[in-house]
Short mmCIF file of C-alpha atoms and ligand atoms in Angstrom, two decimals:
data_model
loop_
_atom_site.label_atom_id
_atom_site.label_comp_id
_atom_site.label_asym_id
_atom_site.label_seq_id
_atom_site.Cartn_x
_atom_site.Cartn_y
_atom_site.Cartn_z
CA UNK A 1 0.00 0.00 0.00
CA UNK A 2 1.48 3.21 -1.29
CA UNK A 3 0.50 5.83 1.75
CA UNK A 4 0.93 9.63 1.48
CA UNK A 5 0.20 11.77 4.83
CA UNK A 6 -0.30 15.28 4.54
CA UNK A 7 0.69 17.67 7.42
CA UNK A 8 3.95 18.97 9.24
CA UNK A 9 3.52 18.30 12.82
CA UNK A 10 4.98 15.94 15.74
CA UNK A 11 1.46 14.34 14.89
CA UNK A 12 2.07 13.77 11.54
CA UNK A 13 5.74 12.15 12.52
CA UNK A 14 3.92 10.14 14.69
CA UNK A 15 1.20 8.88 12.06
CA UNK A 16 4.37 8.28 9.53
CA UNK A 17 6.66 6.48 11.71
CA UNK A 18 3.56 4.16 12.64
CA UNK A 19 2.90 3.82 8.98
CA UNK A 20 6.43 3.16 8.23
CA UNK A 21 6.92 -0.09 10.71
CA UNK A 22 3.74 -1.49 9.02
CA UNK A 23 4.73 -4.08 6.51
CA UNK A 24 1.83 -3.29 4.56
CA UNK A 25 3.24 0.31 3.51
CA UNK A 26 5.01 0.02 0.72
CA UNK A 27 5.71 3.42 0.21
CA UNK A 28 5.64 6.38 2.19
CA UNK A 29 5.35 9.61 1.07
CA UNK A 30 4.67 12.92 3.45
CA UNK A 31 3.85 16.42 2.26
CA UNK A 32 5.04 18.65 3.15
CA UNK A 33 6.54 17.18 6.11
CA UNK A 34 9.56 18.34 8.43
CA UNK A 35 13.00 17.16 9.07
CA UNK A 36 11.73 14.26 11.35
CA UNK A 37 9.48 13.00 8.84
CA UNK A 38 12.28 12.63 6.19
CA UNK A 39 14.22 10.02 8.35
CA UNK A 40 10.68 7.64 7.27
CA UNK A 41 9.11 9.06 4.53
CA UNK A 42 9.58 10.71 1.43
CA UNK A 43 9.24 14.16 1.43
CA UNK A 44 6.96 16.63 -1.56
CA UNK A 45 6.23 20.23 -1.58
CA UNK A 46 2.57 20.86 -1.25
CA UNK A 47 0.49 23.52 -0.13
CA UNK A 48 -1.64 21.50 2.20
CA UNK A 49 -4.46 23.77 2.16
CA UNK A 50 -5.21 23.46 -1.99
CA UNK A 51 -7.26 20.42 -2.44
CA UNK A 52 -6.35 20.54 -6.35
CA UNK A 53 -2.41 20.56 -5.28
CA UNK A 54 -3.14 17.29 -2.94
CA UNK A 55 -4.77 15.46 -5.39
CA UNK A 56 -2.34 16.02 -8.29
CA UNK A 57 -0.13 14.66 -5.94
CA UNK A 58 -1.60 11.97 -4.41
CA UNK A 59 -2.41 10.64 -8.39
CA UNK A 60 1.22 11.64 -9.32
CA UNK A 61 2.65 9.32 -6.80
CA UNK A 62 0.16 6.58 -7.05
CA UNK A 63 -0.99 6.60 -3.66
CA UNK A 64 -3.43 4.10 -2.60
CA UNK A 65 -4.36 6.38 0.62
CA UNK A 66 -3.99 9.56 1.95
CA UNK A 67 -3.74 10.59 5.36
CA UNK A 68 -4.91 14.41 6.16
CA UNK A 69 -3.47 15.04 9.49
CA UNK A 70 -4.30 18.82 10.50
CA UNK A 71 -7.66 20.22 10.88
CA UNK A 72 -7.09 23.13 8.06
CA UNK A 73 -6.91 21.26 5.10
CA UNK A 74 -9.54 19.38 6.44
CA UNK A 75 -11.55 22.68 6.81
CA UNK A 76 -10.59 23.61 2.99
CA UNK A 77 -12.07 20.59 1.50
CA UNK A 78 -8.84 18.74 0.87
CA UNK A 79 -10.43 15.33 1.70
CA UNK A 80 -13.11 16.18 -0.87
CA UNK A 81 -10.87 16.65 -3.80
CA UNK A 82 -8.77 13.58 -3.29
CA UNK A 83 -12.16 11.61 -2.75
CA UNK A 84 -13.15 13.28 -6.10
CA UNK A 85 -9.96 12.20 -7.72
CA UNK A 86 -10.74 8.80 -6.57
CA UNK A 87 -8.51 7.84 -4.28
CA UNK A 88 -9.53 6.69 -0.64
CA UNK A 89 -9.13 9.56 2.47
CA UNK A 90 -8.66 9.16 5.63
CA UNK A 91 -10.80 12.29 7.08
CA UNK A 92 -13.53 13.99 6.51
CA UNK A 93 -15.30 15.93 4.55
CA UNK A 94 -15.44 19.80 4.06
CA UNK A 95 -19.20 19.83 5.81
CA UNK A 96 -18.47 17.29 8.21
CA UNK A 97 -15.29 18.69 9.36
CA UNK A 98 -17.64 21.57 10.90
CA UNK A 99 -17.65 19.59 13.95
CA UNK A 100 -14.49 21.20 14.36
CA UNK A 101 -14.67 24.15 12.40
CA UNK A 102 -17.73 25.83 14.06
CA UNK A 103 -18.27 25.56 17.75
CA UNK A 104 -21.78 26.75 16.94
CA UNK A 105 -21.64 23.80 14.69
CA UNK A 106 -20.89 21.25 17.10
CA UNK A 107 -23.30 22.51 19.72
CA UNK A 108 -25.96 22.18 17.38
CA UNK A 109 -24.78 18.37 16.42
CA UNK A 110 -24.66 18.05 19.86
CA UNK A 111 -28.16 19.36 20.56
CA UNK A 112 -29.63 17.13 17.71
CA UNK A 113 -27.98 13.70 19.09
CA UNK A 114 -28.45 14.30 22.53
CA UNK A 115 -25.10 14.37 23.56
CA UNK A 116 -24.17 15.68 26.57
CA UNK A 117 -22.31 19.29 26.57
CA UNK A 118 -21.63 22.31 28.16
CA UNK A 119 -24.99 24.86 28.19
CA UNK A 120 -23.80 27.79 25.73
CA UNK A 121 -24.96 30.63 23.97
CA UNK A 122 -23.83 31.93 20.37
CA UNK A 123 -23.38 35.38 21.14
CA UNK A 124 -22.21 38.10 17.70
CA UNK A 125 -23.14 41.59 19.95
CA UNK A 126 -21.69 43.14 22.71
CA UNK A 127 -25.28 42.69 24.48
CA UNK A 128 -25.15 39.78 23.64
CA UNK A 129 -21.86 38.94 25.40
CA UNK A 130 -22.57 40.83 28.12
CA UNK A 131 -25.94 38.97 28.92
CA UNK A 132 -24.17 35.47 28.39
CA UNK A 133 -21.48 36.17 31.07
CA UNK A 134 -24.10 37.54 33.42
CA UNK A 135 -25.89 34.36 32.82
CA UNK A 136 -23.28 32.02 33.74
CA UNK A 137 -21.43 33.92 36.03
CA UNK A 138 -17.24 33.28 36.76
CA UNK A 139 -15.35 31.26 35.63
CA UNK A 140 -16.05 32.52 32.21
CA UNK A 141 -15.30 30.34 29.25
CA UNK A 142 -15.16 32.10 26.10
CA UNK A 143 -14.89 30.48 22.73
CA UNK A 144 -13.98 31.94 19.42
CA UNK A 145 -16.55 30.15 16.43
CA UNK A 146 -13.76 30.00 14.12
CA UNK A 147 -10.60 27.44 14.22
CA UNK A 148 -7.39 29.08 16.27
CA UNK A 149 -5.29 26.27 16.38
CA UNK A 150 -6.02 25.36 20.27
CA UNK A 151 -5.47 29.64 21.22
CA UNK A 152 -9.14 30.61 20.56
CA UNK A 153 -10.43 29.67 24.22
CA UNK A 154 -9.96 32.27 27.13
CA UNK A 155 -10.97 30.84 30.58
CA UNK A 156 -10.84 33.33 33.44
CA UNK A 157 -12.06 34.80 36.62
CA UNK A 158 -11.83 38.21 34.89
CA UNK A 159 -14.85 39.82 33.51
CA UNK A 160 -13.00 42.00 31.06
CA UNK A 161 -10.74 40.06 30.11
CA UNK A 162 -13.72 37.70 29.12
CA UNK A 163 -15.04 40.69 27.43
CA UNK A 164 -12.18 41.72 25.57
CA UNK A 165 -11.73 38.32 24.11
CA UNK A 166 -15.55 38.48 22.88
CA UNK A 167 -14.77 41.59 21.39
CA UNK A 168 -11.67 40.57 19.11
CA UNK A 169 -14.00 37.92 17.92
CA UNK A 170 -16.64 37.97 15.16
CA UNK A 171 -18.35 35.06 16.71
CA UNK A 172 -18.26 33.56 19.90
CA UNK A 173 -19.20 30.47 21.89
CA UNK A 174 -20.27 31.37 25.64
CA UNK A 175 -20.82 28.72 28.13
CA UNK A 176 -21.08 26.96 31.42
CA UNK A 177 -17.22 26.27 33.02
CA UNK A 178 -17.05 22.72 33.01
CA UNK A 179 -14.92 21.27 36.37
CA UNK A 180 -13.55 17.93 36.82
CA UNK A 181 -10.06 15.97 34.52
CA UNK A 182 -10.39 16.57 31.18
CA UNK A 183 -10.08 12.95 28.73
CA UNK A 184 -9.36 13.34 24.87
CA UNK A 185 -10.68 9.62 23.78
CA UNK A 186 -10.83 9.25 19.68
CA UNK A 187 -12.55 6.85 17.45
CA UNK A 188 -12.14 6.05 14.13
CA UNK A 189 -14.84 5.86 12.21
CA UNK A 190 -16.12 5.16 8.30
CA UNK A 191 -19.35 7.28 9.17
CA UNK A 192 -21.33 4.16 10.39
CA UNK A 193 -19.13 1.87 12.50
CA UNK A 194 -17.09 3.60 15.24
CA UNK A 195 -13.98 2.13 16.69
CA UNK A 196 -12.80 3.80 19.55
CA UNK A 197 -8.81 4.27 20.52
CA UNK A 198 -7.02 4.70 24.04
CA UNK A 199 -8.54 7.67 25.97
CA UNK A 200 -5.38 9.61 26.85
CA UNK A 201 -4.81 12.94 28.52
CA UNK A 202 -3.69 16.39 26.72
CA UNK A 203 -1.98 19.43 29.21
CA UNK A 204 -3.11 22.43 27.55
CA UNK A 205 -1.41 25.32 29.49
CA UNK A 206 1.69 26.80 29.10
CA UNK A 207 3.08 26.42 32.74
CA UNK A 208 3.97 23.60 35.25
CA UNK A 209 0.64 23.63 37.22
CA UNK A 210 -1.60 24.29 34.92
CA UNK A 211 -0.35 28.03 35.01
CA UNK A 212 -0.20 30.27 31.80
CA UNK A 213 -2.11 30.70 28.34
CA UNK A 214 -3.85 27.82 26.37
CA UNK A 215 -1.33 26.52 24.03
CA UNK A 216 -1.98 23.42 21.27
CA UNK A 217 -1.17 20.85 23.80
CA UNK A 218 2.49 20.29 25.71
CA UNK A 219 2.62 16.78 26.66
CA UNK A 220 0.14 13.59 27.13
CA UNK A 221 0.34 9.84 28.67
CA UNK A 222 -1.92 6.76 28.49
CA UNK A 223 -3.19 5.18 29.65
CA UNK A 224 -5.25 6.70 32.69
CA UNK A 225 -5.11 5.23 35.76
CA UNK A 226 -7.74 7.18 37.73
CA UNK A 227 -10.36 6.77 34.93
CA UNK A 228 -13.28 4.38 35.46
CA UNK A 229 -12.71 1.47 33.15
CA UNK A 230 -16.01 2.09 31.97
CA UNK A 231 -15.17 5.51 30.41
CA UNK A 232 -14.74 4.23 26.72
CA UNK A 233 -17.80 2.21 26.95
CA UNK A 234 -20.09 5.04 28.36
CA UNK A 235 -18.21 7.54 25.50
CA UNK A 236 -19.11 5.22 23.12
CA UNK A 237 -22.64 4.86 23.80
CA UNK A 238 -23.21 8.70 24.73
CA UNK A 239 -21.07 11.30 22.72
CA UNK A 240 -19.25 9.28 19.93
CA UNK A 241 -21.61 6.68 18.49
CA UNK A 242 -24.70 9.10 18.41
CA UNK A 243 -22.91 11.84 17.03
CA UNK A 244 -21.73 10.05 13.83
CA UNK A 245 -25.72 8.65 13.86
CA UNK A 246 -26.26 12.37 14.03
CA UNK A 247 -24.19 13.23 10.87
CA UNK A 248 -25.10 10.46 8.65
CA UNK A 249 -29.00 11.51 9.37
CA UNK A 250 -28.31 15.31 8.74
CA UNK A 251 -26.57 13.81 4.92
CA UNK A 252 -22.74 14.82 5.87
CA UNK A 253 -21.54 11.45 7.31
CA UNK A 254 -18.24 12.18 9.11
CA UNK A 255 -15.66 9.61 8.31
CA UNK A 256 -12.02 9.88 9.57
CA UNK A 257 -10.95 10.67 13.46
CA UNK A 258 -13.13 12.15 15.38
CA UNK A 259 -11.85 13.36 18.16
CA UNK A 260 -13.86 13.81 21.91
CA UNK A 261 -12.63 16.16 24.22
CA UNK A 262 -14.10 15.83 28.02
CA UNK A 263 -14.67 17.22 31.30
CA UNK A 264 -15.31 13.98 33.56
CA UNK A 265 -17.53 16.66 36.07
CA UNK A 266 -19.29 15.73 39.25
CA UNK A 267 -22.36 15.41 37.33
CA UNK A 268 -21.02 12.81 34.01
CA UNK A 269 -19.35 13.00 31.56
CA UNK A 270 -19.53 16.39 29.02
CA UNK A 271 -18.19 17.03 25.82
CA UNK A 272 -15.40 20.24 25.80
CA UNK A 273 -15.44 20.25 22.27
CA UNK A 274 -15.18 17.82 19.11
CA UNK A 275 -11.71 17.61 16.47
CA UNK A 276 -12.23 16.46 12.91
CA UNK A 277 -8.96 14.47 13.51
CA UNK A 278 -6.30 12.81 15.47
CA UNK A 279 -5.09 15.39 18.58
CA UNK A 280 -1.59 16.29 19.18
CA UNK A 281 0.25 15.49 21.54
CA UNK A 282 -2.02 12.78 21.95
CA UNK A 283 -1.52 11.02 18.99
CA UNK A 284 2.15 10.07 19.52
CA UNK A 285 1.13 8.41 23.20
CA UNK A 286 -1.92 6.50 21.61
CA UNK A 287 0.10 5.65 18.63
CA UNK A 288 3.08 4.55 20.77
CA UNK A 289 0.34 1.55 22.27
CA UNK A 290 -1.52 0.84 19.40
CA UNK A 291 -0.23 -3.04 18.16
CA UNK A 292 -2.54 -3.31 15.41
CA UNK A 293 -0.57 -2.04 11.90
CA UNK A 294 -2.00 1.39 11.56
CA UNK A 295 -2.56 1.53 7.94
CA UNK A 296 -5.06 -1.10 7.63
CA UNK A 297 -7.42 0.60 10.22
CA UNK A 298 -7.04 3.56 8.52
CA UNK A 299 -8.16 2.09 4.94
CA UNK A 300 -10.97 0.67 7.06
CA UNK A 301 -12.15 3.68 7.62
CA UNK A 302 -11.29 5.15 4.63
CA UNK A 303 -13.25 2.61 2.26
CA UNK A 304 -16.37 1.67 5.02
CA UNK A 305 -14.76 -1.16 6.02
CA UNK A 306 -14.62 -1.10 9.55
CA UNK A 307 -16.74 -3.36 10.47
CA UNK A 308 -14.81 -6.20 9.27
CA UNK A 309 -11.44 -4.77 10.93
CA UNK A 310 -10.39 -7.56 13.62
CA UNK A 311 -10.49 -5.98 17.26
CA UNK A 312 -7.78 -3.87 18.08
CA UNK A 313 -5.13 -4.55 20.04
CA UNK A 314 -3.13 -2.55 22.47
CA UNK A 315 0.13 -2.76 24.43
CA UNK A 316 0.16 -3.04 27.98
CA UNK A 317 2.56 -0.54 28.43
CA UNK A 318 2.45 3.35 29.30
CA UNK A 319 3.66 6.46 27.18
CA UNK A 320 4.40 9.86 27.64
CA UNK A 321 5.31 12.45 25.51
CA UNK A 322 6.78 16.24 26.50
CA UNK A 323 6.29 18.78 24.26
CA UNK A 324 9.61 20.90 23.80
CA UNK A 325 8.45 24.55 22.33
CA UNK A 326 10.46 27.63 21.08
CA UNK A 327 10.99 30.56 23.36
CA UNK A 328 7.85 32.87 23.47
CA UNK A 329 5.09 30.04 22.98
CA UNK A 330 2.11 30.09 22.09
CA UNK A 331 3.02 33.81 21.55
CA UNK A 332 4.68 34.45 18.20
CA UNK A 333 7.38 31.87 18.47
CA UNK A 334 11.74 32.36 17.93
CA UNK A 335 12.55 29.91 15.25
CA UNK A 336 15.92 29.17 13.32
CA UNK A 337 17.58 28.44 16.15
CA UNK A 338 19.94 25.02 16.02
CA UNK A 339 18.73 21.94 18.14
CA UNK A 340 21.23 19.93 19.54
CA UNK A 341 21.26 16.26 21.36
CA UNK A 342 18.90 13.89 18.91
CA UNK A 343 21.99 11.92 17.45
CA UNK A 344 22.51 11.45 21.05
CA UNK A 345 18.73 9.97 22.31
CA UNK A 346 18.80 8.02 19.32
CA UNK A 347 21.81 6.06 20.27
CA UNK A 348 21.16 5.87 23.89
CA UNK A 349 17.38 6.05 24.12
CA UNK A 350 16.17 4.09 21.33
CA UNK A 351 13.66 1.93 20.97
CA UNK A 352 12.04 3.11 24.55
CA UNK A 353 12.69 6.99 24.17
CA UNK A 354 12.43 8.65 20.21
CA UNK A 355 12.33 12.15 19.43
CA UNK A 356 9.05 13.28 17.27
CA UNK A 357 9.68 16.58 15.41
CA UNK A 358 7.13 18.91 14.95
CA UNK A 359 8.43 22.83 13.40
CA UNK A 360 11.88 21.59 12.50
CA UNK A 361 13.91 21.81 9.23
CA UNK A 362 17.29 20.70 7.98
CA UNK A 363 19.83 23.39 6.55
CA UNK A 364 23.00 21.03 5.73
CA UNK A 365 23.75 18.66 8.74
CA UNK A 366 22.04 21.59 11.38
CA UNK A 367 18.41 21.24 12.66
CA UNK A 368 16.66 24.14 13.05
CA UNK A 369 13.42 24.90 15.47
CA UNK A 370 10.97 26.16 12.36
CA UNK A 371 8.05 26.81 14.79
CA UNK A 372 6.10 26.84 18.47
CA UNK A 373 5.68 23.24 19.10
CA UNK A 374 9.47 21.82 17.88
CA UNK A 375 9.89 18.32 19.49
CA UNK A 376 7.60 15.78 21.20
CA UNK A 377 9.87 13.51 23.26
CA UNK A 378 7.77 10.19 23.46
CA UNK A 379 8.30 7.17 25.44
CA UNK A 380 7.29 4.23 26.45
CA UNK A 381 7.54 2.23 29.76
CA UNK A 382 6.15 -0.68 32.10
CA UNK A 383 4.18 1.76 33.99
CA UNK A 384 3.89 5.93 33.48
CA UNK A 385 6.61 6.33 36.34
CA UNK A 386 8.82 4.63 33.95
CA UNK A 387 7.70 5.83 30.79
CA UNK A 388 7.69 9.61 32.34
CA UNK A 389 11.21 9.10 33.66
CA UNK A 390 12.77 7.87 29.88
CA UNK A 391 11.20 10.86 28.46
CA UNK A 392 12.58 13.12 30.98
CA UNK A 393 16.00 11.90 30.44
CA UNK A 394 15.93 12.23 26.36
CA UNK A 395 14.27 15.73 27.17
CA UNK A 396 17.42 16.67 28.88
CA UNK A 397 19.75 15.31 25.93
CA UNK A 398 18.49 17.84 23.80
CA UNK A 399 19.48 21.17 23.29
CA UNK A 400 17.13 24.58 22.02
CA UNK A 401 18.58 27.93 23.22
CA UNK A 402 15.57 30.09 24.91
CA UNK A 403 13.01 26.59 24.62
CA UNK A 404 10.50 25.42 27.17
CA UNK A 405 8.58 22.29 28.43
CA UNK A 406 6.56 21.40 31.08
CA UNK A 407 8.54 18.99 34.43
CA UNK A 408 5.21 18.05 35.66
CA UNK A 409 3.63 15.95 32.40
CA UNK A 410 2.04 12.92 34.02
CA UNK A 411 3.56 13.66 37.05
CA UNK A 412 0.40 13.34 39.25
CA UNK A 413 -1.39 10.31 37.56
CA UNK A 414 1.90 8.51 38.06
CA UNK A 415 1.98 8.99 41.59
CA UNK A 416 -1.42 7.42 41.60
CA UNK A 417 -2.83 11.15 42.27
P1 AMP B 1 -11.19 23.86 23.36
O1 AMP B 1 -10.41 24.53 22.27
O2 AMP B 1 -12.66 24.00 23.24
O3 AMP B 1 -10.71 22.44 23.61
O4 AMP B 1 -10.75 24.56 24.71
C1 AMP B 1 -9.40 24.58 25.12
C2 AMP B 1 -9.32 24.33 26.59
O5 AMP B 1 -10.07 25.31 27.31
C3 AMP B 1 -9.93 23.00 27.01
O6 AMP B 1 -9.07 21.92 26.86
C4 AMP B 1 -10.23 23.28 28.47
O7 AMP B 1 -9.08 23.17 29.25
C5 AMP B 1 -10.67 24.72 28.44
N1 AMP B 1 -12.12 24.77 28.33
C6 AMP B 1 -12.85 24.83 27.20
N2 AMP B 1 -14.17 24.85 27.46
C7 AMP B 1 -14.30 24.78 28.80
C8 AMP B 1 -15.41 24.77 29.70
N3 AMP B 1 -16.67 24.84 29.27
N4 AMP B 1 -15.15 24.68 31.01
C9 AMP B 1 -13.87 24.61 31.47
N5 AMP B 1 -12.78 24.64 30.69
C10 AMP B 1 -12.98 24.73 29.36
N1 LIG B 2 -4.21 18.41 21.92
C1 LIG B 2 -5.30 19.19 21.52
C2 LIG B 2 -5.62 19.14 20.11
O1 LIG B 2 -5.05 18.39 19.33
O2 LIG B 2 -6.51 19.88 19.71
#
């Protein structure tokens, strides 16, 4: 199976090096990739937002499936135009990748199927806002409609600052704060069968703690030792199953990842918000226990298959992964500088600790950061104490002047807290 996998991202070096120890792949081919990705796949140029470019490609090489990793191409209609061109996707299309595109969207999906969710309002006026915060009262939780890469979400004690966010936005989402863990648990689905993955758990802020701005995510384990073994089951049956019911009834069947972020609250589970595709950072620990080869389950999907895929099967280890980012993140990031130290955890770490690359790119034998996210140190161990403590040490191998990670990444659900 000739595989191509569009996107640039530690997820997307996760997906290919997968991909790549699957004896079905015959070849691999990423677009447009980073200087991780090279070391397994064959790199293209691409814009990955032009669904005409993607296709051209994807025919050009021969590929017998492509693999759209980020939610903006996804947005664009990439998956549509490959589909078009004949050639099976693996996510979904333009309309259904609303569920992530719109918050207003996905509350509405939500609404329809029954699925339990924070109470919101859709508010476009400044009476509007005003009457919405009033309404809920602190925390506020203000969302902006539109995708923002993981930055669009302001949660805070502070009315104006609540209000200022509203105000930069065209569009937002205002609801009820939502208290309790938060769970990111995806399923792969061919828009009628739904095959759920690991649940694992994303750290979204900045800071140690839980201090600082909303970034994209930096770090995740699995599994989760606190969570009640009948999470998946109860996700299954509540949010994930009846929302792809949901979009096959309304004539936009969602196919691809779809992606369930929770708040485990006092009162049940409740749906944060829905991704049209596979999260990062939590990809690479999901990934990391996933035993069946992943490009068969991903052709499943792709081709409505999936009901005939074998169970899967998962390791019984844990993973972690620690997001290294550039100095400044999530605000406009330094890039360019060199990153030192991955010849280094490959000979000494290897197979239990691997460096992921997310913005990274080769200039002669030099690595350079080439974004916020750079590196996603991932590894694997008998138990998260172990698995945390191997990723610690290859964190600490590497070198980014001015670059910043997170000590405390499954810190607490290690100690059994
Ligand atoms: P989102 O982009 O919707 O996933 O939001 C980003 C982050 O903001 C989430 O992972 C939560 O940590 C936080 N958040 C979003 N919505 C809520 C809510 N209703 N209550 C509490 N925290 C929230
Ligand atoms: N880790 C959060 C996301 O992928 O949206």
């Amino acid at each position: 199976m000739k595989v191509l996998v569009i996107g640039s991202g530690a997820r997307e070096h996760a997906l290919c090096r997968s991909l790549s120890l699957d004896p079905a792949v015959t070849a691999l081919h990423c677009a447009p990739g980073n200087a991780g990705i090279a070391e397994v796949a064959e790199l293209h140029r691409v814009d990955a937002l032009d669904g005409a470019a993607v296709s051209a490609l994807a025919v050009e090489l021969g590929a017998d499936l492509v693999v759209v990793g980020p939610e903006a191409p996804l947005v664009a209609g990439v998956a549509d135009a490959v589909r078009e061109a004949g050639i099976p996707v693996f996510g979904p299309s333009q309309e259904a990748a609303r569920l992530e595109g719109s918050k207003a969207f996905a509350k509405d999906v939500m609404a329809g199927a029954g699925v339990p969710t924070a109470r919101s309002y859709v508010c476009t006026t400044e009476a509007e806002v005003t009457e919405a915060l009033n309404a809920f009262g602190a925390p506020y939780v203000v969302k902006d409609d539109g995708l923002a890469a993981g930055k669009g979400v302001v949660v805070t004690d502070d009315v104006e600052a609540a209000r200022a966010h509203a105000a930069a936005c065209d569009r937002v989402v205002i609801e009820e704060y939502l208290d309790g863990p938060e769970v990111s648990l995806f399923a792969v689905t061919d828009g009628v069968t739904v095959l759920p993955l690991q649940p694992a758990q994303d750290f979204k802020r900045a800071l140690d703690g839980d201090e600082g701005p909303n970034t994209g995510g930096m770090g995740a384990y699995s599994p989760l030792p606190w969570a009640d073994p009948a999470l998946v089951d109860e996700v299954m049956r509540t949010v994930l199953q009846p929302t792809v019911d949901e979009m096959r009834r309304r004539g936009t069947p969602f196919s691809g990842l779809l992606y369930a972020g929770l708040a485990i609250t006092g009162r049940g589970v409740r749906v944060i918000e829905f991704n049209a595709r596979f999260g990062d950072p939590e990809t690479q620990v999901v990934l990391a226990r996933l035993r069946t080869p992943l490009a068969g389950v991903l052709m499943a999907a792709a081709t409505g298959n999936l009901a005939d895929l074998e169970p899967l099967r998962w390791s019984d280890e844990a993973a972690v992964t620690v997001v290294v980012a550039s100095h400044n993140y999530p605000g406009a990031p330094r890039t360019g500088d060199p990153i030192t130290g991955l010849d280094e955890v490959a000979a000494k770490d290897a197979p239990h600790a691997y460096v992921l690359h997310a913005g990274t790119r080769r200039e002669g034998d030099a690595v350079l950061s080439a974004g916020g996210r750079v590196l996603s140190v991932t590894a694997t161990g008998a138990d998260l104490t172990e698995a945390r403590e191997r990723a610690y040490v290859a964190v600490a191998r590497i070198g980014l002047d001015g670059s910043q990670h997170r000590t405390d990444i499954a810190a607490k659900a290690a100690a059994g807290a």
